[in-house]
């Protein structure tokens, strides 16, 4: 069942943040990226260094967007993989280090912070006569580069009903799933709300302890029509 359906509460939450990558070997944003220079000036001012943005030449710095997927079950201290994408005219992020970047959800709250050395899946080399490039050098990743600071306000075991969403609307497959669930649980606990949504009442023995229930439902054999 888990190959063709998703369960309520088992999902990812998208996080995004704006940050700076430093330590580039002359392949960063040029003077045309005004937001990079302003970001550098703001960062330095927070550290007690007063600078004029117009005098900055950020060849070793790049402005980036940082994205991550945070599971609903993630708790403070857990690690998340992050993806870093260049916003300006940086040629490559190779060798860069992402500075501390807060990652926010759709509600505007900070849920994680990211920092660390970038890992690229490509390279770029230039010479007087030729240029060689493999894959994209302006997108990088940091495995476990973000640390969760705030958990999502959702308690999986406190649900009164479990909602199952079938991938694709098919009444025959949906009713097959309803029958398989009721047979496995031993009662009329599942009902179809429409052609792709099933609502399962939590049996008394699984109330407050839904993980064993979901684990057993995930492994039900279903033959989609």
Short mmCIF file of C-alpha atoms in Angstrom, two decimals:
data_model
loop_
_atom_site.label_atom_id
_atom_site.label_comp_id
_atom_site.label_asym_id
_atom_site.label_seq_id
_atom_site.Cartn_x
_atom_site.Cartn_y
_atom_site.Cartn_z
CA UNK A 1 0.00 0.00 0.00
CA UNK A 2 2.80 2.43 0.78
CA UNK A 3 3.88 2.35 -2.89
CA UNK A 4 0.57 3.78 -4.12
CA UNK A 5 -0.61 5.89 -1.17
CA UNK A 6 0.42 8.47 1.39
CA UNK A 7 -0.64 8.71 5.04
CA UNK A 8 -1.74 11.81 6.92
CA UNK A 9 1.04 13.21 9.06
CA UNK A 10 3.77 11.48 7.03
CA UNK A 11 5.00 14.33 4.87
CA UNK A 12 7.85 16.76 4.27
CA UNK A 13 7.82 20.48 4.99
CA UNK A 14 9.69 22.75 2.60
CA UNK A 15 12.24 25.15 4.12
CA UNK A 16 14.06 27.99 2.39
CA UNK A 17 16.67 30.57 3.35
CA UNK A 18 18.97 33.21 1.88
CA UNK A 19 22.68 33.08 2.64
CA UNK A 20 26.23 33.73 1.53
CA UNK A 21 28.88 31.30 0.30
CA UNK A 22 32.45 32.43 0.94
CA UNK A 23 35.88 31.06 0.09
CA UNK A 24 35.42 30.85 -3.67
CA UNK A 25 38.49 31.11 -5.87
CA UNK A 26 37.50 34.18 -7.86
CA UNK A 27 34.36 32.52 -9.22
CA UNK A 28 31.83 34.39 -7.07
CA UNK A 29 29.39 37.17 -7.88
CA UNK A 30 30.75 40.26 -9.56
CA UNK A 31 30.04 43.91 -8.86
CA UNK A 32 26.81 43.67 -10.86
CA UNK A 33 25.10 41.69 -8.06
CA UNK A 34 24.07 44.55 -5.79
CA UNK A 35 22.23 42.27 -3.35
CA UNK A 36 25.46 40.33 -2.71
CA UNK A 37 27.35 43.48 -1.76
CA UNK A 38 24.51 44.67 0.48
CA UNK A 39 24.36 41.27 2.16
CA UNK A 40 28.11 41.34 2.77
CA UNK A 41 27.90 44.83 4.24
CA UNK A 42 25.00 43.88 6.52
CA UNK A 43 26.83 40.77 7.72
CA UNK A 44 30.03 42.68 8.45
CA UNK A 45 28.14 45.42 10.30
CA UNK A 46 26.57 42.79 12.57
CA UNK A 47 30.12 41.69 13.38
CA UNK A 48 31.20 45.23 14.20
CA UNK A 49 32.91 46.06 10.90
CA UNK A 50 31.62 49.17 9.12
CA UNK A 51 32.09 49.07 5.33
CA UNK A 52 30.80 50.87 2.26
CA UNK A 53 28.92 48.45 -0.04
CA UNK A 54 30.09 50.40 -3.09
CA UNK A 55 33.73 49.56 -2.37
CA UNK A 56 33.22 45.80 -2.03
CA UNK A 57 34.40 43.45 -4.78
CA UNK A 58 32.81 40.10 -3.94
CA UNK A 59 34.75 37.84 -6.32
CA UNK A 60 35.09 35.20 -3.61
CA UNK A 61 31.51 35.48 -2.33
CA UNK A 62 28.20 34.33 -3.83
CA UNK A 63 24.62 34.97 -2.77
CA UNK A 64 22.64 31.72 -2.66
CA UNK A 65 19.25 30.28 -1.84
CA UNK A 66 19.26 27.33 0.56
CA UNK A 67 16.46 24.76 0.48
CA UNK A 68 15.71 21.68 2.57
CA UNK A 69 12.95 19.15 3.21
CA UNK A 70 12.02 18.69 6.87
CA UNK A 71 9.95 15.62 7.80
CA UNK A 72 7.07 16.17 10.20
CA UNK A 73 8.76 13.71 12.57
CA UNK A 74 12.03 15.68 12.75
CA UNK A 75 13.00 16.78 16.26
CA UNK A 76 15.44 19.51 17.41
CA UNK A 77 19.00 18.38 16.83
CA UNK A 78 18.23 16.21 13.80
CA UNK A 79 20.24 16.75 10.62
CA UNK A 80 18.85 17.67 7.21
CA UNK A 81 20.41 17.63 3.75
CA UNK A 82 20.41 21.06 2.11
CA UNK A 83 20.69 22.24 -1.49
CA UNK A 84 22.46 25.50 -2.32
CA UNK A 85 21.71 27.38 -5.55
CA UNK A 86 23.47 30.50 -6.81
CA UNK A 87 21.35 33.62 -7.27
CA UNK A 88 23.83 35.95 -8.96
CA UNK A 89 26.37 35.54 -11.73
CA UNK A 90 28.78 33.28 -9.87
CA UNK A 91 30.58 30.89 -12.23
CA UNK A 92 31.15 28.11 -9.72
CA UNK A 93 30.54 27.27 -6.05
CA UNK A 94 33.46 24.86 -5.92
CA UNK A 95 35.38 25.10 -2.65
CA UNK A 96 32.83 27.39 -1.02
CA UNK A 97 31.58 27.41 2.56
CA UNK A 98 28.02 28.37 3.45
CA UNK A 99 27.77 30.81 6.34
CA UNK A 100 25.16 30.34 9.06
CA UNK A 101 21.77 30.57 7.32
CA UNK A 102 18.33 30.36 8.99
CA UNK A 103 15.80 28.23 7.12
CA UNK A 104 12.16 29.28 7.34
CA UNK A 105 8.85 27.58 6.62
CA UNK A 106 5.74 28.97 4.96
CA UNK A 107 4.69 30.52 8.27
CA UNK A 108 7.89 32.61 8.37
CA UNK A 109 9.29 30.87 11.46
CA UNK A 110 12.84 29.53 11.61
CA UNK A 111 12.86 25.74 11.81
CA UNK A 112 16.52 24.95 11.04
CA UNK A 113 19.92 26.56 10.50
CA UNK A 114 22.43 25.54 7.83
CA UNK A 115 26.19 25.91 7.58
CA UNK A 116 29.12 23.97 6.19
CA UNK A 117 31.36 23.12 3.23
CA UNK A 118 29.71 22.58 -0.13
CA UNK A 119 29.83 19.38 -2.17
CA UNK A 120 29.51 19.69 -5.95
CA UNK A 121 28.64 17.08 -8.54
CA UNK A 122 30.52 18.76 -11.37
CA UNK A 123 33.49 20.89 -12.35
CA UNK A 124 34.42 23.72 -14.66
CA UNK A 125 37.85 24.50 -16.13
CA UNK A 126 38.90 27.30 -18.45
CA UNK A 127 42.05 27.87 -20.46
CA UNK A 128 43.25 30.13 -23.25
CA UNK A 129 42.10 27.75 -25.97
CA UNK A 130 39.25 25.72 -24.51
CA UNK A 131 36.67 25.40 -21.77
CA UNK A 132 35.51 22.18 -20.12
CA UNK A 133 32.52 21.71 -17.86
CA UNK A 134 30.71 18.70 -16.47
CA UNK A 135 27.28 18.96 -14.88
CA UNK A 136 26.24 22.13 -13.05
CA UNK A 137 28.70 24.02 -10.87
CA UNK A 138 26.29 26.63 -9.49
CA UNK A 139 24.23 24.13 -7.47
CA UNK A 140 25.70 22.24 -4.51
CA UNK A 141 24.66 20.15 -1.53
CA UNK A 142 25.65 19.77 2.11
CA UNK A 143 24.77 16.33 3.54
CA UNK A 144 23.38 16.86 7.04
CA UNK A 145 24.23 20.51 6.58
CA UNK A 146 21.26 21.84 8.54
CA UNK A 147 20.27 21.28 12.16
CA UNK A 148 16.61 21.32 13.18
CA UNK A 149 15.94 23.97 15.82
CA UNK A 150 12.13 23.82 16.06
CA UNK A 151 9.80 20.88 15.48
CA UNK A 152 6.53 21.01 13.58
CA UNK A 153 3.53 21.40 15.90
CA UNK A 154 1.96 18.08 14.92
CA UNK A 155 1.64 14.97 17.08
CA UNK A 156 1.27 11.86 14.96
CA UNK A 157 -0.16 9.66 17.72
CA UNK A 158 -2.84 12.19 18.67
CA UNK A 159 -4.84 11.82 15.43
CA UNK A 160 -8.45 10.72 15.81
CA UNK A 161 -8.57 9.46 12.22
CA UNK A 162 -5.93 8.29 9.76
CA UNK A 163 -6.36 9.63 6.24
CA UNK A 164 -4.94 7.65 3.33
CA UNK A 165 -4.57 9.34 -0.06
CA UNK A 166 -4.35 7.00 -3.04
CA UNK A 167 -2.12 8.15 -5.91
CA UNK A 168 -4.59 8.57 -8.77
CA UNK A 169 -8.36 8.47 -8.54
CA UNK A 170 -9.75 4.98 -9.09
CA UNK A 171 -12.85 3.76 -7.28
CA UNK A 172 -12.04 0.09 -7.80
CA UNK A 173 -8.58 0.37 -6.28
CA UNK A 174 -9.90 2.51 -3.43
CA UNK A 175 -12.58 0.00 -2.50
CA UNK A 176 -10.04 -2.79 -2.71
CA UNK A 177 -7.89 -0.94 -0.19
CA UNK A 178 -10.88 -0.38 2.09
CA UNK A 179 -11.65 -4.10 2.05
CA UNK A 180 -8.04 -5.09 2.71
CA UNK A 181 -7.77 -2.66 5.65
CA UNK A 182 -11.01 -3.82 7.27
CA UNK A 183 -9.96 -7.44 6.83
CA UNK A 184 -6.53 -6.81 8.34
CA UNK A 185 -7.77 -4.72 11.29
CA UNK A 186 -10.78 -6.91 11.98
CA UNK A 187 -13.71 -4.52 11.75
CA UNK A 188 -15.41 -1.80 9.72
CA UNK A 189 -12.85 0.88 10.54
CA UNK A 190 -12.08 2.11 6.98
CA UNK A 191 -14.41 3.96 4.64
CA UNK A 192 -13.94 5.71 1.32
CA UNK A 193 -14.62 9.45 1.28
CA UNK A 194 -14.15 9.72 -2.49
CA UNK A 195 -12.31 8.01 -5.32
CA UNK A 196 -8.87 8.50 -3.81
CA UNK A 197 -9.34 9.26 -0.09
CA UNK A 198 -9.84 6.72 2.68
CA UNK A 199 -10.55 7.55 6.32
CA UNK A 200 -9.59 4.98 8.94
CA UNK A 201 -10.95 5.18 12.49
CA UNK A 202 -8.23 4.30 14.97
CA UNK A 203 -9.01 0.94 16.66
CA UNK A 204 -9.01 1.19 20.47
CA UNK A 205 -5.85 -0.91 20.87
CA UNK A 206 -3.90 1.47 18.59
CA UNK A 207 -5.10 4.77 20.05
CA UNK A 208 -2.07 6.71 21.22
CA UNK A 209 0.21 4.16 19.53
CA UNK A 210 -0.39 4.46 15.79
CA UNK A 211 3.06 3.46 14.53
CA UNK A 212 2.35 -0.33 14.63
CA UNK A 213 -0.97 0.28 12.85
CA UNK A 214 0.58 2.31 10.03
CA UNK A 215 3.46 -0.17 9.71
CA UNK A 216 1.00 -3.03 9.19
CA UNK A 217 -1.12 -1.04 6.73
CA UNK A 218 1.91 -0.01 4.67
CA UNK A 219 2.72 -3.64 3.92
CA UNK A 220 -0.75 -4.67 2.71
CA UNK A 221 -0.61 -6.23 -0.77
CA UNK A 222 -2.70 -4.21 -3.24
CA UNK A 223 -3.22 -4.88 -6.95
CA UNK A 224 -4.23 -1.54 -8.53
CA UNK A 225 -6.82 -1.75 -11.32
#
